[in-house]
Short mmCIF file of C-alpha atoms and ligand atoms in Angstrom, two decimals:
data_model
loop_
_atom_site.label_atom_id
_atom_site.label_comp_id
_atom_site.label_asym_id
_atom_site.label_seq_id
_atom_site.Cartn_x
_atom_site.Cartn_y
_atom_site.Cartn_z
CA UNK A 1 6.51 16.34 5.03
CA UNK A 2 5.84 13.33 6.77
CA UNK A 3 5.22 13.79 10.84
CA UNK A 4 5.14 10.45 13.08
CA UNK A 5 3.48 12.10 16.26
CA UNK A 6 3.64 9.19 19.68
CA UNK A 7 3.06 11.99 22.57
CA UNK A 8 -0.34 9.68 23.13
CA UNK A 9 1.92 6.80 23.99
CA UNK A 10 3.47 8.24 27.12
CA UNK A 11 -0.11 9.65 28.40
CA UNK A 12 -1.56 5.97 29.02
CA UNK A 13 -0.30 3.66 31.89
CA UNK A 14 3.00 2.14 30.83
CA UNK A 15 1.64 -1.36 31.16
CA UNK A 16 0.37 -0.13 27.68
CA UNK A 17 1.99 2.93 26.71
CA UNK A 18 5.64 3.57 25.55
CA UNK A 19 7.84 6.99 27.46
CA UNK A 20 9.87 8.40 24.86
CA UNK A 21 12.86 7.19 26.66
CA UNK A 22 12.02 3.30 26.08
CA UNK A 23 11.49 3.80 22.43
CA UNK A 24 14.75 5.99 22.60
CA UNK A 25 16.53 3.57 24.13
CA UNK A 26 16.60 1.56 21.15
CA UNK A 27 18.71 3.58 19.02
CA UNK A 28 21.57 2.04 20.29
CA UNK A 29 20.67 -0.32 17.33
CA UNK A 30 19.96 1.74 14.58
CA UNK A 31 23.07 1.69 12.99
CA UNK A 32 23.50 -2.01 13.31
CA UNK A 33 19.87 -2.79 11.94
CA UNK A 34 20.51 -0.27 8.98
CA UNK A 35 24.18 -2.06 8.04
CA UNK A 36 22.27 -5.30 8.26
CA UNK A 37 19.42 -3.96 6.00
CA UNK A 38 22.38 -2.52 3.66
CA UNK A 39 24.22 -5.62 3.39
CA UNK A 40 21.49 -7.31 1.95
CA UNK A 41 20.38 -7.20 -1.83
CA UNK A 42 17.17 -5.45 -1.66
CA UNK A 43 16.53 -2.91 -4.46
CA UNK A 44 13.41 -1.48 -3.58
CA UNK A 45 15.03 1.68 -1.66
CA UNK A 46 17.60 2.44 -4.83
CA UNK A 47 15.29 1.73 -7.58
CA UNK A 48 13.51 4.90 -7.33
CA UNK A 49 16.57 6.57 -8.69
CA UNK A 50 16.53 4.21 -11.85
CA UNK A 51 16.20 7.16 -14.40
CA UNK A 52 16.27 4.82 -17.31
CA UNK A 53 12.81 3.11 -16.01
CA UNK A 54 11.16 6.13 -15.39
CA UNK A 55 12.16 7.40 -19.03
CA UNK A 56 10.99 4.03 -20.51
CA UNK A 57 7.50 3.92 -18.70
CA UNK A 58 7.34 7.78 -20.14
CA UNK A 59 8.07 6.89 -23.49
CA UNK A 60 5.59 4.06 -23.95
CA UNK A 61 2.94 6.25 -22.15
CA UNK A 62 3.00 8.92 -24.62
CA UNK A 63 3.93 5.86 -27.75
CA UNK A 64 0.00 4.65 -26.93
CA UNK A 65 -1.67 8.20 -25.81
CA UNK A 66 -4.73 8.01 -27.15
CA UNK A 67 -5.49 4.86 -27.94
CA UNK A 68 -7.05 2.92 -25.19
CA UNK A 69 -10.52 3.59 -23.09
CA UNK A 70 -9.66 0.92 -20.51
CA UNK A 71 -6.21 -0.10 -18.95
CA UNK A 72 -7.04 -3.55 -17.21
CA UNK A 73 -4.23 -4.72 -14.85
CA UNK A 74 -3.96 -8.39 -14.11
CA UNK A 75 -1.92 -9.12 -10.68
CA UNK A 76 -2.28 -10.32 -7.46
CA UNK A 77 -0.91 -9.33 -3.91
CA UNK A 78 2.27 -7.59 -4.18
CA UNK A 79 1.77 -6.90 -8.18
CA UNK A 80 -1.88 -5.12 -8.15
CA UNK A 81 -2.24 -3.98 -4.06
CA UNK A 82 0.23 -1.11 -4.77
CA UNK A 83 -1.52 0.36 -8.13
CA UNK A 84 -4.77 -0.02 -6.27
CA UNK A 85 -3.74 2.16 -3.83
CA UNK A 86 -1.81 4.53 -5.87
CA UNK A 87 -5.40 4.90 -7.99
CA UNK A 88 -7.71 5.47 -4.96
CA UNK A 89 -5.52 7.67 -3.41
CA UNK A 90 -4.35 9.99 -6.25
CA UNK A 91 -7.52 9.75 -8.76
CA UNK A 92 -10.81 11.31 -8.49
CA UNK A 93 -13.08 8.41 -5.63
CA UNK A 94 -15.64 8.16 -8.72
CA UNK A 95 -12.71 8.35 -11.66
CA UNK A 96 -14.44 5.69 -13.50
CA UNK A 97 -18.09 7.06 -13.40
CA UNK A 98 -16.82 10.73 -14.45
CA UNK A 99 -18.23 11.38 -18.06
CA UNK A 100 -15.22 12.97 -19.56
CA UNK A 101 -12.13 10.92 -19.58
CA UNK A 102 -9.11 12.63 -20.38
CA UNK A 103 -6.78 9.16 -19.64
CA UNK A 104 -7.96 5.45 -20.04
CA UNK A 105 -10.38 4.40 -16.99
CA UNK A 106 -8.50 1.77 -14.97
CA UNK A 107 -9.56 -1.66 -13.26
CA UNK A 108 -7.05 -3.76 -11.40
CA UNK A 109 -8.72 -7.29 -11.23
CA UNK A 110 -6.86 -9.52 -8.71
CA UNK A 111 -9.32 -12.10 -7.83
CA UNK A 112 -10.37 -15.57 -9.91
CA UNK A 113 -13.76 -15.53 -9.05
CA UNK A 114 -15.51 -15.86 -11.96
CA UNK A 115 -17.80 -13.12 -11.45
CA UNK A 116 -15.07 -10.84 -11.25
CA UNK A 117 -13.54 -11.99 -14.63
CA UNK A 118 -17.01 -12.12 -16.28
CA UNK A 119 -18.04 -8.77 -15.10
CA UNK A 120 -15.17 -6.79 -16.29
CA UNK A 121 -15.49 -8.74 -19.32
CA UNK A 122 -18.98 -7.40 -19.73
CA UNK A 123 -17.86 -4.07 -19.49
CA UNK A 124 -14.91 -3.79 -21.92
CA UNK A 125 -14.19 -3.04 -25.61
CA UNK A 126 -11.42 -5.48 -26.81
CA UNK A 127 -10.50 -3.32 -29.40
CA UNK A 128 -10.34 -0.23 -26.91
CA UNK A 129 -8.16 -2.04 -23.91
CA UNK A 130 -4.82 -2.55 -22.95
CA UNK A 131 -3.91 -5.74 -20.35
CA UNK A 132 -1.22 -5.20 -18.34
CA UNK A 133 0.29 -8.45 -17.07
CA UNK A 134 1.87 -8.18 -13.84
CA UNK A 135 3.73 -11.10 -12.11
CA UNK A 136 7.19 -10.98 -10.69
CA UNK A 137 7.55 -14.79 -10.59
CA UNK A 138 6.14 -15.06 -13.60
CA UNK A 139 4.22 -18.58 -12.62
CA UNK A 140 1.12 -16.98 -10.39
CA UNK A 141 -1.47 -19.29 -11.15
CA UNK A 142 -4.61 -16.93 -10.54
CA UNK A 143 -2.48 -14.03 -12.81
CA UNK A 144 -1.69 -16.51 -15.74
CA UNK A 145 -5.14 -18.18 -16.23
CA UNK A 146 -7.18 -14.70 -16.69
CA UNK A 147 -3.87 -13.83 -19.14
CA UNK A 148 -5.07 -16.71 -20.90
CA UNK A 149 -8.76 -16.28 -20.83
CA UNK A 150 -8.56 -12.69 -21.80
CA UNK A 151 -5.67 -13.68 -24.50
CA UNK A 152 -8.43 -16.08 -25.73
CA UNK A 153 -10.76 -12.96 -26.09
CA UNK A 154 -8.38 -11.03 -27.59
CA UNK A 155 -7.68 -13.15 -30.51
CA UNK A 156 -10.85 -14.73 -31.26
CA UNK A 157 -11.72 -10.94 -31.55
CA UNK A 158 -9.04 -10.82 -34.56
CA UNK A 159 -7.17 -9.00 -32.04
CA UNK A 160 -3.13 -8.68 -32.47
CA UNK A 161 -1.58 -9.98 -29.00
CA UNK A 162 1.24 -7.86 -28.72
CA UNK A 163 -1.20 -4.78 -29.23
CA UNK A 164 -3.28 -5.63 -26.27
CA UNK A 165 -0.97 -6.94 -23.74
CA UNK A 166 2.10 -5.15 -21.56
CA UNK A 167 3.82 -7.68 -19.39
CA UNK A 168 5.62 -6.67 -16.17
CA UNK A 169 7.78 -9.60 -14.51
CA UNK A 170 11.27 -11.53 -13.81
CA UNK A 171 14.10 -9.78 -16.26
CA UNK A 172 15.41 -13.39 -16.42
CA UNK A 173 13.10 -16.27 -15.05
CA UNK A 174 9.43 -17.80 -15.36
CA UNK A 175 6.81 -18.46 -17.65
CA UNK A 176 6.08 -14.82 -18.17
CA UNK A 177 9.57 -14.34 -19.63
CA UNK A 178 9.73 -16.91 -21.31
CA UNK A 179 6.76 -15.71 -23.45
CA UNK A 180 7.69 -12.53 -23.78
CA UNK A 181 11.44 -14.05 -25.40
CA UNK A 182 9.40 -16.20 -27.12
CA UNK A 183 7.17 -13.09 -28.51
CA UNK A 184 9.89 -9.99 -28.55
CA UNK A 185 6.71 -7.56 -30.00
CA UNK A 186 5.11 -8.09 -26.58
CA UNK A 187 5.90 -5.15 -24.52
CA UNK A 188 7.95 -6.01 -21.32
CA UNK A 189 9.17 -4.19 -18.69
CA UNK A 190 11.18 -5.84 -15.88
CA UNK A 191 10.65 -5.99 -11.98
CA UNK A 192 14.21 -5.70 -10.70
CA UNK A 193 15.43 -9.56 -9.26
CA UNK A 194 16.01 -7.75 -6.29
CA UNK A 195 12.46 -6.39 -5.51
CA UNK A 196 9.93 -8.86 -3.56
CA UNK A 197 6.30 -8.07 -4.95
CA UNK A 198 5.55 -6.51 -1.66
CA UNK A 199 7.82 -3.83 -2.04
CA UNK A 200 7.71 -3.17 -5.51
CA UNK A 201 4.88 -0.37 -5.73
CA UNK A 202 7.71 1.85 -7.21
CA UNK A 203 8.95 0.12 -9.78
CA UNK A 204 7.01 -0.66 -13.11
CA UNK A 205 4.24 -2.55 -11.39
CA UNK A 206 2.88 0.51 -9.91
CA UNK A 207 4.19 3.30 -12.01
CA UNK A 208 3.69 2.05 -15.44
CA UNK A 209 -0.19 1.75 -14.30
CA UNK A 210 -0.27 5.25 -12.44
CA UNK A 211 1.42 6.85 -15.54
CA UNK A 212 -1.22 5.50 -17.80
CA UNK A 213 -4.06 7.03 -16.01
CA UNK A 214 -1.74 10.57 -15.33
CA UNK A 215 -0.28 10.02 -12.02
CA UNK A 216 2.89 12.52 -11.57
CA UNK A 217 5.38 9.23 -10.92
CA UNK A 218 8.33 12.11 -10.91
CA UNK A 219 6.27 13.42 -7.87
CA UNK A 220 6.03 10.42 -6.08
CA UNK A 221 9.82 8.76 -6.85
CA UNK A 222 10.74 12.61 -5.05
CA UNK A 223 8.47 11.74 -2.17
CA UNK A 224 9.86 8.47 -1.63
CA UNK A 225 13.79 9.92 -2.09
CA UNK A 226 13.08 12.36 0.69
CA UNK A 227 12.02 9.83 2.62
CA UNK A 228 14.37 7.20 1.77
CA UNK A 229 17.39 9.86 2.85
CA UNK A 230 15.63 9.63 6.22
CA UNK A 231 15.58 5.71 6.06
CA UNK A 232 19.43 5.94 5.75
CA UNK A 233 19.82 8.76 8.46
CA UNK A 234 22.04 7.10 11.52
CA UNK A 235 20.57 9.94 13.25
CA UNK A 236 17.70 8.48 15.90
CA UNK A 237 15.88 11.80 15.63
CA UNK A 238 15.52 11.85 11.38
CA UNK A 239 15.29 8.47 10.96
CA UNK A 240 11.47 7.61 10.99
CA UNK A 241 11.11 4.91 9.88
CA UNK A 242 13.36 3.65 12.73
CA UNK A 243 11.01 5.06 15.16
CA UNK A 244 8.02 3.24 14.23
CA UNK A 245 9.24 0.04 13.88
CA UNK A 246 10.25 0.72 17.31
CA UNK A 247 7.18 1.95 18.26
CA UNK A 248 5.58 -1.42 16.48
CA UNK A 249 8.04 -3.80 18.01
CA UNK A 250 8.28 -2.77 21.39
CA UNK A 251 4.41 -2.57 21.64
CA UNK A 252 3.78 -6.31 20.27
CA UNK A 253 6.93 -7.58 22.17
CA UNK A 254 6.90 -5.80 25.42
CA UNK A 255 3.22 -4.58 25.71
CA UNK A 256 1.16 -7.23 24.01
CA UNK A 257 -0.10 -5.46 21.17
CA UNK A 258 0.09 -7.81 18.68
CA UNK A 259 -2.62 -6.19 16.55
CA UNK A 260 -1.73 -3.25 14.58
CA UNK A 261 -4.67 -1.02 13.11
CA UNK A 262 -3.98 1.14 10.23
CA UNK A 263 -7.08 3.92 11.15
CA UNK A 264 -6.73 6.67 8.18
CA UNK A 265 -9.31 9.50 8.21
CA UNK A 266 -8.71 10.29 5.01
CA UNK A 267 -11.59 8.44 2.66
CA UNK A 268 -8.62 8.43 -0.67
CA UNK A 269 -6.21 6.25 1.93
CA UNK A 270 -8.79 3.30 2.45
CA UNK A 271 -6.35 0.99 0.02
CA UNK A 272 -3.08 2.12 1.71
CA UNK A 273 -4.26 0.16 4.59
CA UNK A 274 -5.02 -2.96 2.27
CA UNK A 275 -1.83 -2.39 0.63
CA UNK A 276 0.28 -1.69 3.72
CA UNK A 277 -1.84 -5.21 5.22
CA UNK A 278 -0.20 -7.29 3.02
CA UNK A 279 3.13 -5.68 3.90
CA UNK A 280 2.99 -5.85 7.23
CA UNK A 281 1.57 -9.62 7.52
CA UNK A 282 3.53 -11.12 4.74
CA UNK A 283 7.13 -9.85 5.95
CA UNK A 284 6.61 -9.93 9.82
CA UNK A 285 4.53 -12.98 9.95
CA UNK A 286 7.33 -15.65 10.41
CA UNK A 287 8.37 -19.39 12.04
CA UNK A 288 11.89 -19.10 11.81
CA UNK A 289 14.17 -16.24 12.44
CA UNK A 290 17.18 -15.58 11.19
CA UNK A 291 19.26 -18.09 12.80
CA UNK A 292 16.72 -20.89 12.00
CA UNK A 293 15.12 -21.04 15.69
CA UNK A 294 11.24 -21.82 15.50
CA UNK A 295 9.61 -18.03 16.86
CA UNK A 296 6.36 -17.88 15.21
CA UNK A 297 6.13 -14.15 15.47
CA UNK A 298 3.84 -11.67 13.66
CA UNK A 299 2.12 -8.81 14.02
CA UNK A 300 -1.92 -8.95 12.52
CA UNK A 301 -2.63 -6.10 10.34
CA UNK A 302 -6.24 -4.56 10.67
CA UNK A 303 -8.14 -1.46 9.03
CA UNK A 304 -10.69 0.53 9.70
CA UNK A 305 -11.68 4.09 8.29
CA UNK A 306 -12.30 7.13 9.77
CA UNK A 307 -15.10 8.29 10.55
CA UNK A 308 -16.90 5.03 9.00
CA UNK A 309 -15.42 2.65 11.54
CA UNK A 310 -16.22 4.47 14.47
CA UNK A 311 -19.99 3.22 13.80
CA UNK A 312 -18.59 -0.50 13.27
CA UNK A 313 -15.41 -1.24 15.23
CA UNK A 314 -14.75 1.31 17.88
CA UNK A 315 -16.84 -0.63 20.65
CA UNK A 316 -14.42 -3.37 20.62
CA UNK A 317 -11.39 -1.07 20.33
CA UNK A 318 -12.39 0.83 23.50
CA UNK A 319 -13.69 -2.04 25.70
CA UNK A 320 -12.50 -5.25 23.96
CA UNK A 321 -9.02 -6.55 24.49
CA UNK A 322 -6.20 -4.13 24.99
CA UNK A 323 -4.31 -6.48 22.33
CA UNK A 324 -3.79 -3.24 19.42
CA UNK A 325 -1.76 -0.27 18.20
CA UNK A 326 -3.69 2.03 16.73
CA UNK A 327 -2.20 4.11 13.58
CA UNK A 328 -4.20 7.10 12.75
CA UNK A 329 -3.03 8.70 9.85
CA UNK A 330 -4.55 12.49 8.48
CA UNK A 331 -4.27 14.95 6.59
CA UNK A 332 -3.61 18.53 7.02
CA UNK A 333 -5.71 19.49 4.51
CA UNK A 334 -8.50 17.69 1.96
CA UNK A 335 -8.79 18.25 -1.51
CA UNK A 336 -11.78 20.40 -1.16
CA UNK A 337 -13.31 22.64 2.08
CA UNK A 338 -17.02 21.86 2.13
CA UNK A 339 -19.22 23.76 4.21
CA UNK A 340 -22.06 22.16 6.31
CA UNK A 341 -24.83 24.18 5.93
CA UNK A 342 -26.54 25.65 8.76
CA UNK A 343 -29.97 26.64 10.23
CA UNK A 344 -31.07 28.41 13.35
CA UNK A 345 -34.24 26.27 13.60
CA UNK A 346 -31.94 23.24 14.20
CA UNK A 347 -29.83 25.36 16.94
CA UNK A 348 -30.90 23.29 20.03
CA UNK A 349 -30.09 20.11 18.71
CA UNK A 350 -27.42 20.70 15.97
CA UNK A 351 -25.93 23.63 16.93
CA UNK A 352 -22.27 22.22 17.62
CA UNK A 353 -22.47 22.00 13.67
CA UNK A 354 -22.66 25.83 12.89
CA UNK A 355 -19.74 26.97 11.26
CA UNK A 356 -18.54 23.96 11.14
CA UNK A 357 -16.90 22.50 7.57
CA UNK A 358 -16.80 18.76 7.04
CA UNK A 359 -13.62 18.48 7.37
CA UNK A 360 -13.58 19.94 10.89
CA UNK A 361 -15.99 17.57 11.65
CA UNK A 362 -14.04 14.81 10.38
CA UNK A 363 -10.75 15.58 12.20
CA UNK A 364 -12.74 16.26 15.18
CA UNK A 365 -14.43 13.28 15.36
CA UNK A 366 -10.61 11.69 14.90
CA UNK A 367 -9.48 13.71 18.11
CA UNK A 368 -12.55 12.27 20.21
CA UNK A 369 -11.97 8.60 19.02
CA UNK A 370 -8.05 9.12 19.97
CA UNK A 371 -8.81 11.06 23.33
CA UNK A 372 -11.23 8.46 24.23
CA UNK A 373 -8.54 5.35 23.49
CA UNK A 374 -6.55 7.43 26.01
CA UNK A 375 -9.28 7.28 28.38
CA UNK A 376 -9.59 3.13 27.81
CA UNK A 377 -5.53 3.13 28.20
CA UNK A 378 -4.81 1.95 24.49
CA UNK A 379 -2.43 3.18 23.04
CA UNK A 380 -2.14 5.23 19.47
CA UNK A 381 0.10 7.18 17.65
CA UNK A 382 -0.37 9.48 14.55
CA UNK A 383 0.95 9.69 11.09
CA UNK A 384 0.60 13.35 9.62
CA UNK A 385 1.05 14.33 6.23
CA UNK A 386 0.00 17.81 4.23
CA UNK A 387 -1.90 16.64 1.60
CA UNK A 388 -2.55 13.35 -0.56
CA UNK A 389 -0.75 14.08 -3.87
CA UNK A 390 2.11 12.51 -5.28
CA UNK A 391 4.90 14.03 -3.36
CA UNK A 392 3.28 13.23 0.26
CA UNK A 393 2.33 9.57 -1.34
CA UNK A 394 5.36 8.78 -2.12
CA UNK A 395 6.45 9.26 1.20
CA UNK A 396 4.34 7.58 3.05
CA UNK A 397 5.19 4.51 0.89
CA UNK A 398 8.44 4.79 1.61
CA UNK A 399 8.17 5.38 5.04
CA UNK A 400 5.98 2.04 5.82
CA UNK A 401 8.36 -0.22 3.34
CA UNK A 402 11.48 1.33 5.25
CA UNK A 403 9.59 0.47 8.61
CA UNK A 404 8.91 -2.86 7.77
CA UNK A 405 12.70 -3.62 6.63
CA UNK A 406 13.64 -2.27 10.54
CA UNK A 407 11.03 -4.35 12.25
CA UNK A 408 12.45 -7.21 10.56
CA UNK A 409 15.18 -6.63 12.11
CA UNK A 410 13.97 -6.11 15.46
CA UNK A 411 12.59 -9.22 15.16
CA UNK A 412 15.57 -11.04 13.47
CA UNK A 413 13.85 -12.76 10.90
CA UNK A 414 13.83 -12.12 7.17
CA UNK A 415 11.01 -9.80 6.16
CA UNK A 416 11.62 -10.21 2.62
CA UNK A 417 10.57 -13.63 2.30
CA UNK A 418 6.98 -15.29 2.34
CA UNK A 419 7.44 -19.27 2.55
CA UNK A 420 4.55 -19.53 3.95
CA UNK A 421 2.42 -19.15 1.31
CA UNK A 422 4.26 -21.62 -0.20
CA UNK A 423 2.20 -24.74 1.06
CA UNK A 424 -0.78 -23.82 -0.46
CA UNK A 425 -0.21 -22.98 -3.50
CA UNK A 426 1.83 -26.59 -3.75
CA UNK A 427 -1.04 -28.42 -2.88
CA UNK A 428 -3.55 -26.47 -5.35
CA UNK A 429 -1.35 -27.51 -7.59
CA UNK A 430 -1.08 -31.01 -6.91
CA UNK A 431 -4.80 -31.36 -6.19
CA UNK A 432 -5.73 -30.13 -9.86
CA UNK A 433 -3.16 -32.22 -11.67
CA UNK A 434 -4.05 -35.31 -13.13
CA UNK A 435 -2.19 -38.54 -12.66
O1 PA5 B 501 4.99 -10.04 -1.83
C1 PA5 B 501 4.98 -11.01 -2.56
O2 PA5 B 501 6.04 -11.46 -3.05
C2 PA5 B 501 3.70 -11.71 -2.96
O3 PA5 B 501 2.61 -11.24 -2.29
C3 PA5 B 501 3.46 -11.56 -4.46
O4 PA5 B 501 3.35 -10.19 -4.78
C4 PA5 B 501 2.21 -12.30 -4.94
O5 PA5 B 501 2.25 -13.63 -4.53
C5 PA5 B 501 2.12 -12.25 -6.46
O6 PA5 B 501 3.29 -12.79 -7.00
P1 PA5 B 501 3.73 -12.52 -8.48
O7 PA5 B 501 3.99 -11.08 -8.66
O8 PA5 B 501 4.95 -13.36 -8.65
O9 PA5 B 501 2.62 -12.98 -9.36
#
């Protein structure tokens, strides 16, 4: 079970720090921001009980058992973030260097860079892969031109299409759909209308990916359920997610800490932070709010890893600007207790390490870098969780896409849009076509 722990938040001067009673105080709006949330049409919190998906992305898993070395998802952003995540965090760190494979290997390639395209190119067996094509909109530019080059591979390899390519997209609109009406034997599952690519890590973008490679998706639709009951909780004291966007909004607002940094010491959550980055920045990071005054608010996502970043960024979080929330989030326990081994003769100088595991040193050096932010006054709080497997996943999924739709809120602007990105990809457009 998921534990949100702020006691280091009332310990630091309150120019910086939050008392439990300010971020209490704002419960008085819980129930208004959750009707809000509820009144609009967001599907991302009620598609984890979509039984009929879950059966579907089972059925077409065990349909093609066997048959594929390499599962190669083409996405971007909100349609390859999520899988990444749900891959480093619930596979073996080295899956794809393990000599036995029991499932496919799996390689999510979201970039254009050529290099990127040619190298998993190099490295694949046409006859032995499976594309999955992921875009919501259906029109992504960088998603649709490796579909083509690798569709090119595929059949000048006397390849048949529909055997080498899943699509996952609009049920109604874009050119994704259209090819899939076009070509009925092409596998398709849908991305509800009502899920933004952000949020749709639990739907078949993610899951049909994770259940490919053996990831328990029952496990980590219960995770997020649990969680999601909390999400709808009117009680202050359940309802986490409520809490940290809270925590988040009355830091940035109140206390300037317009930097957020997602700080896991656990090694499997290093692409939670890149997937909860995107969240965070693309759904906060707004002109207008809700009433269509300019506001230009945001909060800036950063990550750093435990104990890695300590040797790379903790200079500037202790001295530098006291501009950032820091998120910690561990683990009770890791997948494996490994012992650092010991020997008198290096007593005087590494004695602190007898008896000491690596994951004691680990969480240790955790509690120094948080007791020492205390010291500099900034402020931190903790996300706990038993163990990363499904269950716990799941969770904390739900928990940060739950926090995000409150600190919308908060901030009265619509977290489940992005037209910012918008202007760029208009004039990429117009700058490549030819008059
Ligand atoms: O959150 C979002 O909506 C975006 O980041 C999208 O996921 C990203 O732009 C990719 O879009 P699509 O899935 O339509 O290809």
């Amino acid at each position: 079970m998921l534990k949100l722990n702020y006691d280091k938040l009332s310990e630091i001067n309150s120019d910086h720090g939050l008392s439990r009673k300010e971020i209490e105080a704002e419960s008085v709006n819980l129930k208004m921001y959750l009707d809000k949330i509820k009144s609009y049409d967001l599907g991302f919190y009620s598609i984890i009980d979509d039984e009929k998906l879950l059966k579907s992305i089972e059925n077409y898993a065990s349909q093609i058992k066997g048959k594929f070395q390499n599962i190669v998802v083409l996405g971007i952003g909100g349609s390859s973030l999520g899988t990444i995540c749900l891959q480093q965090s619930l596979k073996h760190l080295y899956q794809n260097e393990l000599s036995e494979q029991v499932y496919p290997k799996l390689h999510v390639i979201d970039n254009i860079d050529p290099d990127l395209i040619n190298g998993i190119e190099e490295l694949l067996n046409l006859e032995q892969t499976l594309f999955i094509v992921v875009t919501k909109s259906g029109g992504t530019p960088e998603t649709l031109s490796q579909f083509l080059y690798f569709r090119e591979k595929v059949k000048s390899s006397n390849l048949v299409i529909e055997d080498h390519f899943v699509f996952v997209t609009d049920p109604e609109k874009g050119l994704l759909r259209e090819l899939s009406n076009e070509n009925p034997n092409i596998k398709t599952f849908e991305v509800p209308s009502n899920v933004g690519g952000r949020f749709s890590v639990l739907t078949a973008v993610g899951l049909l990916p994770a259940k490919l490679i053996g990831i328990n998706i029952r496990a980590l639709i219960d995770g997020a359920r649990e969680m999601r009951d909390k999400f709808l909780s009117e009680n202050f004291e359940q309802n986490l997610p409520f809490q940290m966007a809270a925590i988040q909004y009355l830091s940035a607002s109140k206390k300037g800490k317009s930097i957020n940094v997602t700080y896991p010491y656990v090694q499997k959550l290093i692409k939670l932070s890149d997937w909860y980055r995107q969240l965070l920045a693309e759904s906060i990071g707004k002109e207008l709010d809700r009433g269509g005054d300019k506001v230009n608010v945001g909060i800036t996502p950063v990550h750093a890893l435990g104990a890695t970043d300590q040797h790379s960024q903790n200079q500037l979080y202790m001295e530098g600007p006291n501009d950032k929330l820091f998120i910690f989030i561990t683990v009770d326990k890791h997948q494996v207790e490994l012992e650092i081994p010991f020997e008198e003769k290096f007593s005087e100088k590494l004695g602190y390490l007898k008896d000491v595991s690596f994951e004691k040193l680990l969480k240790t050096e955790m509690q120094g870098t948080i007791d020492s932010l205390v010291n500099y006054n900034k402020p931190s709080i903790k996300l706990e969780i038993e163990k990363v497997d499904e269950k716990n996943l799941g969770e904390l999924l739900m928990f940060l896409e739950t926090a995000t739709a409150f600190l919308g809120e908060f901030y009265n602007i619509d977290a489940f849009n992005q037209p910012g990105v918008e202007m760029a990809k208009n004039l990429t457009k117009k700058y490549l076509t030819k008059t």
